[in-house]
Coordinates of C-alpha atoms in Angstrom, one line a residue:
M1 CA 0.0 0.0 0.0
S2 CA 1.3 3.4 -1.0
S3 CA 1.5 6.3 1.4
T4 CA -1.1 8.1 -0.7
S5 CA -3.8 5.4 -0.6
P6 CA -6.7 6.1 1.7
A7 CA -6.3 4.1 4.9
P8 CA -9.1 1.7 5.8
R9 CA -10.7 2.2 9.2
S10 CA -9.4 -1.2 10.4
W11 CA -5.9 0.2 10.0
L12 CA -6.7 3.3 12.0
T13 CA -8.2 1.0 14.7
N14 CA -5.0 -1.1 14.9
Q15 CA -2.8 2.0 15.0
S16 CA -4.8 3.3 18.0
A17 CA -4.4 -0.1 19.6
R18 CA -0.7 0.0 19.0
R19 CA -0.5 3.5 20.6
A20 CA -2.5 2.3 23.6
R21 CA -0.1 -0.7 23.9
A22 CA 2.9 1.7 23.7
R23 CA 1.4 3.9 26.4
V24 CA 0.9 1.0 28.7
A25 CA 4.3 -0.4 27.9
M26 CA 5.9 3.0 28.6
A27 CA 4.0 3.3 31.8
V28 CA 5.1 -0.1 32.9
A29 CA 8.6 0.6 31.8
A30 CA 8.6 3.8 33.7
A31 CA 7.4 2.0 36.8
V32 CA 10.1 -0.6 36.4
I33 CA 12.7 2.1 35.8
A34 CA 11.5 4.0 38.9
L35 CA 11.7 0.9 41.0
G36 CA 15.2 0.2 39.5
A37 CA 16.3 3.7 40.4
L38 CA 15.3 3.1 44.0
A39 CA 17.1 -0.3 44.0
T40 CA 20.3 0.8 42.2
P41 CA 21.1 4.4 43.0
A42 CA 23.6 5.9 40.6
A43 CA 26.6 7.9 41.6
A44 CA 27.0 11.5 40.7
D45 CA 29.1 10.5 37.6
G46 CA 26.3 8.1 36.5
T47 CA 28.0 4.9 37.6
P48 CA 26.2 2.6 40.1
S49 CA 27.1 3.0 43.7
P50 CA 29.3 0.1 44.9
G51 CA 27.4 -2.6 46.7
A52 CA 24.0 -1.2 45.4
A53 CA 23.9 -2.8 42.0
E54 CA 21.8 -5.7 43.2
R55 CA 19.1 -5.0 45.7
S56 CA 18.6 -8.7 46.0
K57 CA 21.6 -8.0 48.3
T58 CA 20.8 -5.6 51.1
S59 CA 23.5 -3.0 51.0
F60 CA 24.0 -0.1 53.3
V61 CA 26.2 2.6 51.9
I62 CA 27.8 5.2 54.1
G63 CA 29.3 8.3 52.5
M64 CA 32.3 9.7 54.4
K65 CA 35.0 12.3 53.6
Q66 CA 37.9 10.6 55.4
D67 CA 39.7 7.9 53.4
I68 CA 41.3 4.9 55.1
D69 CA 45.0 5.5 55.2
S70 CA 45.8 1.8 55.6
L71 CA 43.8 -1.4 56.2
N72 CA 46.8 -2.8 58.1
P73 CA 46.0 -2.5 61.8
Y74 CA 49.7 -1.8 62.6
V75 CA 49.9 1.1 60.1
G76 CA 46.6 3.0 59.8
V77 CA 46.0 6.0 62.2
V78 CA 42.9 7.8 61.1
S79 CA 39.4 7.2 62.5
A80 CA 38.2 5.5 59.2
A81 CA 41.0 3.0 59.5
Y82 CA 40.0 2.0 63.0
E83 CA 36.4 1.6 61.8
S84 CA 37.6 -0.9 59.3
Y85 CA 39.5 -2.8 62.0
R86 CA 36.3 -2.9 64.1
L87 CA 34.5 -4.5 61.1
M88 CA 37.2 -7.1 60.3
Y89 CA 38.5 -8.1 63.7
D90 CA 37.4 -8.8 67.2
Y91 CA 38.7 -7.5 70.5
L92 CA 38.8 -9.2 73.9
I93 CA 36.4 -6.9 75.6
G94 CA 34.0 -4.4 74.0
N95 CA 32.2 -1.2 75.1
S96 CA 28.5 -1.4 75.7
A97 CA 26.1 0.6 73.6
K98 CA 24.4 2.0 76.7
D99 CA 27.3 3.8 78.4
F100 CA 30.7 2.5 77.0
S101 CA 31.1 0.2 80.1
P102 CA 33.1 -3.0 79.5
T103 CA 31.1 -5.8 77.9
P104 CA 32.0 -9.3 76.8
E105 CA 33.3 -9.8 73.2
L106 CA 35.8 -12.6 72.5
A107 CA 36.2 -12.9 76.3
E108 CA 33.0 -14.2 77.8
S109 CA 34.2 -13.4 81.3
W110 CA 37.4 -12.3 83.1
E111 CA 38.7 -11.8 86.6
T112 CA 41.7 -10.2 88.3
S113 CA 43.8 -11.2 91.2
A114 CA 43.6 -9.5 94.6
D115 CA 46.6 -7.3 93.8
G116 CA 45.3 -6.4 90.4
K117 CA 48.3 -7.7 88.6
T118 CA 47.1 -11.0 87.1
W119 CA 44.2 -11.0 84.7
T120 CA 42.5 -14.1 83.4
Y121 CA 40.3 -14.1 80.3
H122 CA 37.9 -16.9 79.3
L123 CA 37.3 -17.1 75.6
R124 CA 34.3 -18.1 73.7
K125 CA 34.4 -21.5 72.0
G126 CA 33.7 -22.1 68.3
V127 CA 34.7 -18.6 67.0
K128 CA 36.2 -19.0 63.6
F129 CA 38.3 -16.8 61.3
S130 CA 37.0 -16.1 57.8
D131 CA 39.2 -18.9 56.4
G132 CA 37.6 -21.5 58.7
V133 CA 40.4 -21.8 61.2
E134 CA 39.2 -21.6 64.8
L135 CA 40.3 -18.6 66.9
T136 CA 41.9 -19.7 70.1
S137 CA 44.0 -18.4 73.0
K138 CA 47.1 -18.8 70.8
D139 CA 45.9 -16.0 68.5
V140 CA 45.1 -13.7 71.4
A141 CA 48.5 -14.3 73.0
Y142 CA 50.2 -13.8 69.7
S143 CA 48.4 -10.5 69.0
F144 CA 49.3 -9.1 72.4
Q145 CA 52.9 -10.4 72.3
R146 CA 53.5 -8.9 68.9
A147 CA 52.1 -5.6 70.1
K148 CA 54.8 -5.7 72.8
D149 CA 57.7 -7.0 70.8
D150 CA 57.3 -5.7 67.2
E151 CA 58.3 -2.0 67.0
K152 CA 55.7 -1.1 64.4
A153 CA 52.9 -2.9 66.3
N154 CA 54.1 -1.4 69.6
S155 CA 54.0 2.1 68.1
Q156 CA 50.3 1.5 67.6
Y157 CA 49.3 -0.3 70.7
G158 CA 52.1 0.3 73.2
S159 CA 50.0 2.2 75.7
Y160 CA 47.8 -1.0 76.1
V161 CA 50.6 -3.6 76.4
D162 CA 53.7 -1.9 77.8
N163 CA 52.6 -2.7 81.4
I164 CA 52.0 -6.3 80.6
S165 CA 55.0 -8.4 81.7
K166 CA 53.8 -11.9 80.8
I167 CA 51.3 -13.5 78.4
T168 CA 50.4 -17.2 78.6
A169 CA 47.7 -19.4 77.1
P170 CA 47.3 -22.4 79.5
D171 CA 44.6 -23.9 77.3
A172 CA 42.9 -23.2 74.1
Y173 CA 40.2 -20.9 75.6
T174 CA 42.1 -19.2 78.5
V175 CA 44.5 -16.3 78.3
V176 CA 46.4 -15.0 81.4
M177 CA 48.2 -11.7 81.4
E178 CA 50.4 -10.5 84.2
T179 CA 51.2 -6.8 84.7
A180 CA 54.1 -5.0 86.3
Q181 CA 51.6 -2.7 88.1
P182 CA 47.9 -2.9 88.8
S183 CA 46.2 -1.7 85.6
P184 CA 42.7 -0.4 85.0
I185 CA 43.1 -0.6 81.2
M186 CA 43.0 -4.4 81.2
V187 CA 39.3 -4.2 80.5
S188 CA 39.9 -1.6 77.8
L189 CA 42.5 -3.3 75.6
A190 CA 41.7 -2.0 72.1
V191 CA 44.1 -4.4 70.4
P192 CA 42.6 -6.3 67.4
I193 CA 43.0 -10.1 67.6
L194 CA 44.8 -11.2 64.4
P195 CA 45.2 -14.8 63.1
E196 CA 48.6 -16.1 64.1
H197 CA 48.8 -18.4 61.1
V198 CA 48.5 -15.4 58.8
W199 CA 50.4 -12.6 60.5
S200 CA 53.3 -14.7 61.7
K201 CA 54.4 -14.9 58.1
I202 CA 54.6 -11.1 57.8
D203 CA 57.8 -10.2 59.6
A204 CA 58.8 -6.9 61.2
T205 CA 60.6 -5.7 58.1
A206 CA 57.6 -6.4 55.8
V207 CA 54.7 -5.2 58.0
A208 CA 55.1 -1.5 57.4
N209 CA 54.4 -2.0 53.7
Y210 CA 51.8 -4.7 54.0
A211 CA 48.5 -3.4 52.5
N212 CA 46.1 -6.0 54.0
D213 CA 43.6 -5.2 51.3
S214 CA 43.2 -8.5 49.5
N215 CA 41.0 -11.1 51.3
P216 CA 42.2 -10.3 54.8
V217 CA 41.5 -13.0 57.4
G218 CA 39.5 -11.9 60.4
S219 CA 36.8 -13.0 62.8
G220 CA 34.8 -9.8 62.9
P221 CA 31.2 -9.1 61.9
F222 CA 32.2 -8.1 58.4
R223 CA 34.8 -9.2 55.8
L224 CA 36.5 -7.0 53.3
A225 CA 35.4 -7.9 49.8
E226 CA 36.7 -5.0 47.7
A227 CA 38.9 -2.0 48.3
K228 CA 39.5 0.9 46.0
K229 CA 41.4 3.6 47.8
G230 CA 39.9 7.0 47.4
Q231 CA 36.6 5.5 46.1
F232 CA 35.0 2.8 48.3
Y233 CA 35.5 -0.2 50.6
R234 CA 33.0 -3.0 50.5
F235 CA 32.4 -5.4 53.4
T236 CA 30.2 -8.5 53.3
A237 CA 28.4 -9.6 56.5
N238 CA 29.8 -12.6 58.4
K239 CA 26.6 -14.6 58.7
D240 CA 28.1 -16.8 61.4
Y241 CA 29.1 -14.0 63.7
Y242 CA 28.9 -15.1 67.3
L243 CA 27.3 -11.8 68.6
G244 CA 24.6 -12.0 66.0
A245 CA 24.8 -11.7 62.2
A246 CA 24.1 -8.4 60.6
K247 CA 20.7 -8.0 59.0
I248 CA 22.3 -6.4 55.9
D249 CA 24.3 -8.3 53.4
E250 CA 27.0 -5.8 52.9
L251 CA 28.3 -2.5 54.2
V252 CA 30.0 0.0 51.9
L253 CA 32.2 2.9 53.0
R254 CA 32.1 5.3 50.0
I255 CA 34.6 8.2 50.0
F256 CA 33.7 11.7 49.0
T257 CA 35.9 14.8 48.9
D258 CA 33.2 17.4 49.0
D259 CA 30.5 18.1 51.6
E260 CA 27.9 19.3 49.0
A261 CA 28.4 16.2 46.9
L262 CA 28.0 14.1 50.0
S263 CA 24.8 15.9 50.9
Q264 CA 23.4 15.5 47.4
A265 CA 24.2 11.9 47.4
V266 CA 22.1 11.1 50.5
Q267 CA 19.3 13.3 49.2
N268 CA 19.3 11.6 45.8
G269 CA 19.4 8.2 47.3
E270 CA 22.9 7.3 46.0
I271 CA 23.9 6.5 49.6
D272 CA 22.0 5.5 52.7
M273 CA 23.9 7.6 55.3
A274 CA 26.1 10.7 55.1
Q275 CA 28.7 10.9 57.9
D276 CA 30.3 14.0 59.4
L277 CA 28.5 16.7 57.4
P278 CA 29.2 20.2 58.7
A279 CA 26.3 22.1 60.3
A280 CA 25.8 24.5 57.4
V281 CA 25.3 21.5 55.1
F282 CA 23.2 19.2 57.3
E283 CA 20.9 21.8 58.8
P284 CA 18.9 22.3 55.6
L285 CA 18.2 18.6 55.6
I286 CA 16.4 18.6 58.9
G287 CA 12.7 17.8 58.4
K288 CA 13.1 16.6 54.8
D289 CA 10.9 13.7 53.8
G290 CA 12.6 10.4 54.2
I291 CA 15.7 11.8 55.8
T292 CA 16.6 11.9 59.5
V293 CA 19.4 14.0 61.0
N294 CA 20.8 12.6 64.2
D295 CA 22.8 15.5 65.8
A296 CA 24.6 13.7 68.6
K297 CA 27.1 14.7 71.2
Y298 CA 30.4 13.2 70.3
Y299 CA 33.7 12.2 71.9
G300 CA 35.9 14.2 69.5
F301 CA 37.6 17.6 69.8
S302 CA 39.4 20.1 67.6
E303 CA 42.6 21.7 68.5
L304 CA 45.3 24.1 67.3
A305 CA 48.6 22.3 67.9
Y306 CA 52.1 23.7 68.2
N307 CA 55.5 22.4 67.3
I308 CA 56.8 22.8 70.8
G309 CA 60.2 21.5 69.8
A310 CA 60.2 18.5 67.5
A311 CA 62.6 15.8 68.6
T312 CA 63.0 12.0 68.7
T313 CA 62.6 10.0 71.8
D314 CA 66.4 10.2 72.2
D315 CA 66.0 14.0 72.4
K316 CA 67.6 14.6 69.0
P317 CA 66.1 17.7 67.4
I318 CA 64.3 17.2 64.1
G319 CA 62.3 19.3 61.6
D320 CA 62.2 23.0 61.1
G321 CA 59.7 24.3 63.6
H322 CA 59.8 28.0 64.6
P323 CA 61.8 28.3 67.9
A324 CA 59.5 30.9 69.3
L325 CA 56.8 28.2 69.8
K326 CA 58.9 26.6 72.5
D327 CA 58.2 29.7 74.5
K328 CA 55.1 29.1 76.7
Q329 CA 54.4 32.9 76.7
V330 CA 54.0 32.9 72.9
R331 CA 51.6 29.9 73.1
L332 CA 49.7 31.6 76.0
A333 CA 49.3 34.8 73.9
I334 CA 48.0 32.8 71.0
D335 CA 45.5 30.9 73.2
H336 CA 44.1 34.2 74.5
A337 CA 43.8 35.4 70.9
I338 CA 41.4 32.6 69.9
D339 CA 37.7 33.4 70.2
R340 CA 36.2 30.0 70.8
K341 CA 32.6 31.3 71.0
T342 CA 32.9 32.7 67.4
L343 CA 34.3 29.3 66.2
V344 CA 31.4 27.5 67.9
D345 CA 28.9 30.0 66.5
K346 CA 30.2 30.5 63.0
V347 CA 32.1 27.3 62.1
I348 CA 30.1 24.6 63.8
R349 CA 26.9 26.7 64.1
N350 CA 26.5 25.9 67.8
H351 CA 26.6 22.1 67.3
G352 CA 29.2 21.8 70.0
T353 CA 30.8 23.6 72.9
A354 CA 34.1 25.3 73.7
A355 CA 36.9 22.9 74.7
T356 CA 39.2 22.8 77.7
G357 CA 40.5 19.4 78.8
V358 CA 41.5 16.6 76.4
I359 CA 38.9 14.2 77.7
P360 CA 35.5 15.4 76.3
P361 CA 32.5 16.0 78.6
I362 CA 30.6 12.9 77.2
Y363 CA 32.9 11.1 79.7
A364 CA 31.5 13.2 82.6
D365 CA 33.5 11.6 85.4
L366 CA 36.8 12.0 83.7
H367 CA 36.4 15.4 82.0
W368 CA 38.2 18.4 83.5
N369 CA 37.2 22.0 83.2
P370 CA 39.2 25.0 84.6
G371 CA 36.0 26.8 85.7
A372 CA 36.7 30.4 86.7
N373 CA 40.3 29.9 85.6
E374 CA 39.4 29.4 82.0
R375 CA 41.4 31.6 79.6
A376 CA 39.2 34.2 78.0
F377 CA 39.4 35.7 74.5
D378 CA 41.3 38.9 75.1
L379 CA 43.4 40.5 72.3
A380 CA 44.7 43.2 74.6
K381 CA 46.0 40.7 77.1
A382 CA 47.5 38.6 74.3
N383 CA 49.4 41.7 73.1
S384 CA 50.6 42.6 76.6
I385 CA 51.9 39.0 77.2
L386 CA 54.0 39.3 74.0
D387 CA 55.2 42.8 75.0
A388 CA 56.3 41.5 78.4
A389 CA 58.1 38.6 76.8
G390 CA 60.2 40.9 74.6
Y391 CA 58.5 40.3 71.2
A392 CA 58.4 43.9 69.8
K393 CA 56.3 45.0 66.8
G394 CA 58.2 46.2 63.8
A395 CA 57.2 48.8 61.2
D396 CA 55.2 46.1 59.4
G397 CA 53.2 45.3 62.5
I398 CA 54.9 41.9 62.9
R399 CA 56.6 41.0 66.2
A400 CA 60.1 39.8 66.4
K401 CA 62.7 38.8 69.0
D402 CA 66.4 38.3 68.5
G403 CA 66.0 39.0 64.8
K404 CA 63.4 36.2 64.4
A405 CA 60.0 37.4 63.2
L406 CA 56.9 35.7 64.4
K407 CA 55.9 34.3 61.0
F408 CA 54.3 30.9 61.3
R409 CA 53.1 28.2 58.9
M410 CA 49.7 26.7 59.7
F411 CA 48.4 23.6 58.1
A412 CA 44.7 22.8 57.7
R413 CA 43.2 19.6 56.3
S414 CA 41.7 19.3 52.8
E415 CA 39.1 16.8 54.0
S416 CA 37.6 19.2 56.6
E417 CA 35.9 22.4 55.7
S418 CA 35.7 23.3 59.4
S419 CA 39.5 22.8 59.7
Q420 CA 40.0 25.4 56.9
K421 CA 37.5 27.9 58.3
D422 CA 39.0 27.6 61.8
A423 CA 42.5 28.2 60.4
E424 CA 41.3 31.4 58.6
Y425 CA 39.7 32.8 61.7
I426 CA 42.8 32.0 63.8
R427 CA 45.1 33.6 61.2
D428 CA 43.1 36.8 61.3
W429 CA 43.1 37.0 65.1
L430 CA 46.8 36.4 65.3
K431 CA 47.4 39.2 62.9
E432 CA 45.8 41.5 65.5
I433 CA 48.6 40.6 68.0
G434 CA 51.5 40.9 65.6
I435 CA 51.8 37.3 64.4
A436 CA 51.8 36.6 60.7
V437 CA 50.4 33.2 59.7
T438 CA 50.4 31.6 56.3
V439 CA 47.7 28.9 56.0
S440 CA 48.2 25.9 53.7
V441 CA 45.8 23.1 53.1
M442 CA 46.9 19.5 52.6
S443 CA 45.5 16.0 52.8
E444 CA 45.5 14.1 56.1
D445 CA 47.9 11.5 54.7
N446 CA 50.4 14.2 53.8
L447 CA 49.9 16.1 57.1
T448 CA 50.7 12.9 59.1
T449 CA 54.0 12.6 57.3
V450 CA 54.8 16.3 57.9
L451 CA 54.0 16.0 61.6
G452 CA 56.2 12.9 62.0
K453 CA 59.2 14.8 60.6
G454 CA 58.5 17.9 62.7
E455 CA 58.3 20.1 59.5
F456 CA 55.6 22.5 60.7
D457 CA 54.8 25.4 63.1
L458 CA 51.1 25.2 63.7
F459 CA 48.4 22.8 62.5
H460 CA 44.7 22.2 62.9
W461 CA 43.4 18.8 63.6
G462 CA 41.6 16.9 66.4
W463 CA 41.3 13.6 68.2
V464 CA 38.5 11.1 68.7
V465 CA 38.8 10.0 72.4
E466 CA 38.4 6.4 73.6
P467 CA 36.2 5.6 76.6
D468 CA 39.3 4.8 78.6
P469 CA 41.5 7.9 79.0
D470 CA 44.9 6.1 78.9
F471 CA 45.6 6.3 75.2
Q472 CA 44.6 10.0 74.8
L473 CA 46.9 10.9 77.8
S474 CA 49.7 8.8 76.4
V475 CA 49.8 10.9 73.2
M476 CA 51.4 13.8 75.1
T477 CA 54.2 11.7 76.8
C478 CA 57.8 12.0 75.9
G479 CA 57.9 8.4 74.7
Q480 CA 55.4 9.1 72.0
R481 CA 57.6 11.5 70.0
S482 CA 59.1 10.3 66.7
T483 CA 61.8 7.7 66.5
E484 CA 64.8 7.4 64.2
E485 CA 66.5 4.2 62.9
D486 CA 69.2 4.1 60.2
G487 CA 68.4 7.8 59.4
E488 CA 64.7 7.1 58.9
I489 CA 62.2 9.1 61.0
S490 CA 59.1 7.3 62.1
A491 CA 56.2 9.2 63.6
G492 CA 55.0 8.4 67.1
W493 CA 51.6 9.5 68.4
S494 CA 52.8 12.8 69.7
D495 CA 51.9 15.6 67.3
S496 CA 53.1 18.6 69.3
Y497 CA 56.3 17.0 70.7
Y498 CA 55.2 18.1 74.2
C499 CA 57.6 16.5 76.7
D500 CA 57.4 17.1 80.5
A501 CA 58.6 14.9 83.3
D502 CA 55.9 16.0 85.7
Y503 CA 53.2 15.2 83.2
D504 CA 54.8 11.8 82.4
A505 CA 54.6 11.0 86.2
L506 CA 50.9 11.8 86.3
Y507 CA 50.3 9.7 83.3
A508 CA 52.2 6.7 84.8
K509 CA 50.3 7.2 88.1
Q510 CA 46.8 7.0 86.6
Q511 CA 47.8 3.7 84.9
T512 CA 48.1 1.9 88.2
I513 CA 44.9 3.0 89.9
I514 CA 42.0 0.5 89.5
D515 CA 39.4 2.5 91.5
R516 CA 37.7 4.7 88.9
A517 CA 37.0 7.7 91.1
A518 CA 40.5 7.8 92.5
R519 CA 41.9 7.4 89.0
A520 CA 39.7 10.2 87.7
E521 CA 41.3 12.7 90.0
V522 CA 44.7 12.0 88.6
V523 CA 43.4 12.0 85.0
K524 CA 42.0 15.5 85.7
Q525 CA 45.3 16.6 87.1
A526 CA 47.0 15.5 83.9
Q527 CA 44.5 17.5 81.9
A528 CA 45.1 20.6 84.0
K529 CA 48.9 20.3 83.4
L530 CA 48.4 20.2 79.7
Y531 CA 46.1 23.2 79.9
D532 CA 48.5 25.2 82.0
D533 CA 51.4 24.5 79.7
V534 CA 49.3 25.3 76.6
A535 CA 50.4 21.9 75.0
Y536 CA 47.4 22.5 72.7
S537 CA 45.0 25.3 72.2
M538 CA 41.8 23.4 72.6
L539 CA 39.1 24.8 70.4
Y540 CA 35.8 22.9 70.7
Y541 CA 34.0 19.6 71.3
Y542 CA 31.9 19.0 68.2
N543 CA 28.7 17.1 67.7
Q544 CA 28.6 14.3 65.2
A545 CA 25.7 14.4 62.7
D546 CA 24.6 11.2 61.1
V547 CA 22.2 11.9 58.2
Y548 CA 20.4 8.8 57.0
R549 CA 17.6 7.6 54.8
S550 CA 15.0 6.8 57.4
D551 CA 12.6 5.9 54.6
R552 CA 14.9 3.0 53.7
F553 CA 16.5 1.8 56.9
T554 CA 15.6 1.4 60.6
G555 CA 17.0 -0.4 63.6
F556 CA 19.9 1.9 64.4
V557 CA 21.4 1.6 67.9
A558 CA 22.8 4.8 69.5
Q559 CA 26.0 4.8 71.6
P560 CA 25.6 6.0 74.3
S561 CA 21.9 5.2 74.4
D562 CA 21.1 8.7 75.5
G563 CA 21.4 10.7 72.3
G564 CA 24.6 9.0 71.0
I565 CA 26.0 8.4 67.5
L566 CA 24.8 5.8 65.0
A567 CA 28.0 5.2 63.1
L568 CA 31.7 5.0 63.8
Q569 CA 31.0 3.6 67.2
Y570 CA 33.1 1.8 69.8
G571 CA 31.5 -1.4 68.5
T572 CA 29.3 -2.4 65.5
Y573 CA 25.9 -2.1 67.1
S574 CA 24.1 -0.2 64.4
Y575 CA 25.8 -2.1 61.5
R576 CA 24.5 -5.4 63.0
N577 CA 21.0 -4.2 63.7
I578 CA 20.0 -2.0 60.8
E579 CA 17.5 -3.4 58.3
P580 CA 15.4 -2.2 55.4
V581 CA 12.2 -0.4 56.4
A582 CA 10.1 -2.5 54.1
E583 CA 11.4 -5.8 55.5
K584 CA 10.9 -4.5 59.1
A585 CA 7.3 -3.5 58.3
A586 CA 6.7 -6.8 56.6
T587 CA 8.0 -8.6 59.6
D588 CA 5.9 -6.5 62.0
D589 CA 2.7 -6.9 59.9
G590 CA 3.3 -10.6 59.1
G591 CA 2.9 -9.7 55.4
L592 CA 4.9 -9.7 52.3
P593 CA 8.0 -7.5 51.7
T594 CA 7.2 -4.3 49.8
A595 CA 9.4 -5.4 46.8
V596 CA 7.2 -8.5 46.4
I597 CA 4.0 -6.4 46.7
V598 CA 5.2 -4.0 44.1
S599 CA 6.0 -6.8 41.7
I600 CA 2.6 -8.2 42.2
V601 CA 1.0 -4.8 41.6
V602 CA 3.0 -4.3 38.4
G603 CA 2.1 -7.8 37.2
V604 CA -1.6 -7.0 37.8
V605 CA -1.4 -3.7 36.0
V606 CA 0.2 -5.4 33.0
L607 CA -2.5 -8.1 32.9
I608 CA -5.3 -5.5 33.2
A609 CA -3.7 -3.5 30.4
V610 CA -3.5 -6.6 28.1
A611 CA -7.2 -7.4 28.9
V612 CA -8.3 -3.9 28.1
I613 CA -6.4 -4.0 24.8
V614 CA -8.0 -7.3 23.8
V615 CA -11.5 -6.0 24.6
V616 CA -10.8 -2.8 22.6
L617 CA -9.6 -4.8 19.6
R618 CA -12.5 -7.1 19.7
R619 CA -15.0 -4.2 19.8
R620 CA -13.2 -2.4 16.9
S621 CA -13.1 -5.6 14.8
T622 CA -16.8 -6.2 15.3
A623 CA -17.6 -2.6 14.3
D624 CA -15.6 -3.0 11.1
D625 CA -17.3 -6.2 10.3
R626 CA -20.7 -4.6 10.7
E627 CA -19.6 -1.7 8.4

């Protein structure tokens, strides 16, 4: 038939039917595409989010800005790295979700001798590593002994094990540790238990460069399945986990470099949770449909740190820090020149409080506050302190002494917008007291290297403080400065190179007091010493905002239970208890999961559409026959 021939009515009728079928098909396709979009969220660049390609697998994707520096528990130092260790490995004793108190983990029970120097741990039976080998007391003893003997391991975990004098495994499920002095930290030993049959093959010379990113063997609630540094880390659930298997199939830590991109990702459904968003970014999300913002008090603080005199543990000077920062009066003047109220108001938008002691107020019985002796923001006083110390202003307004101008380098972190903003405010305030500051921004990995070599003057960072105060206090001891071997400098935990014999004595004293109240008094004295010496300029204790898709997931467990955080916990409580909202609702109602219901509805719609089309065609055909 040519295009010019008149079309019979039956052709027009069939064409209408085809159009109707096309509309139905398009509607069904749109529904399927919409469902698929919910099931497989795409990343900002159009690629599927890792772990979300198949929603037959229940994946929970967390967006975070801090990349893991190393998956090797003897090497990594940032919070994200320790999160990965919590996922892959177990610890002897955990911290409860309620209040951080000691709770059984690998050790079902434990007891100590009357003198507090012998600790006996009774292990669970039947716990297996991911390669099927049973975890026994030999693995526990190995992990702690290596933390004592191996220099690299000891640099990570020395504060937990240095007081331990003997470690034995009298049988497969019992570990006995003897200490030189009574030690309260024996119920807070944050040393991951590693499989001896794997790690004994990685000697002390190889461990520093061991990536541990390909099928690592662990006993934890999750197992590393895929790691792409700077992009994502995918963990699959250990369905045989002895504390209860996770209700999700996999957990993905996805790395972002931009707060806005992270915010958009949770809004668009590309991820299920955005972790550590600044207040200016998460506040507009409060009250949005399907999104919940959990603004929790946290155990972290931000500080301005000084190069007080970089040196090795052998007192050998290293680096190129400005010598004026060894002068407590200079640090005291800087501390008075920092307006913490403005930082809390403008940078973290009142989602936190001004900081004083290095143990945050979330640990109320250990936290120290100077009270009426707290240093106030006072530029006039800061100027007078520098005048009295002999730092005179030149024609350019910059102070100098002995021909050395007060010109400092300050480093802020590229991963943290608040770090950069804090640095800018501080730079401007210090200009008012005759100190010139040049702010540079670098990655956390690079900054870690710079600090270890002592090649800085000032920097902005912070700490996440453990429930037991020992580690945080140990950071400021002389023994945590850098070490040198064969001309190579290795960083310790100290980032300010503060070293004081009186402080070290207080640190050592609190290590031997088992009574918590008596120990707390010494812990507070140590904090007061750091404050008086201006070892840091403490800035603020910040809240932690967890922004998550509450229309998708439920079952989160806060730590502590009274308004605590939902992710990056001292434990894996949320990760093991979260589950899809639809599945939760189905379980509660005794009905079918939403996905199944949707499939049925779509099928019914298709069947109805086909039936309608058949009826229409029959009617049209009958009408044509009659004509």
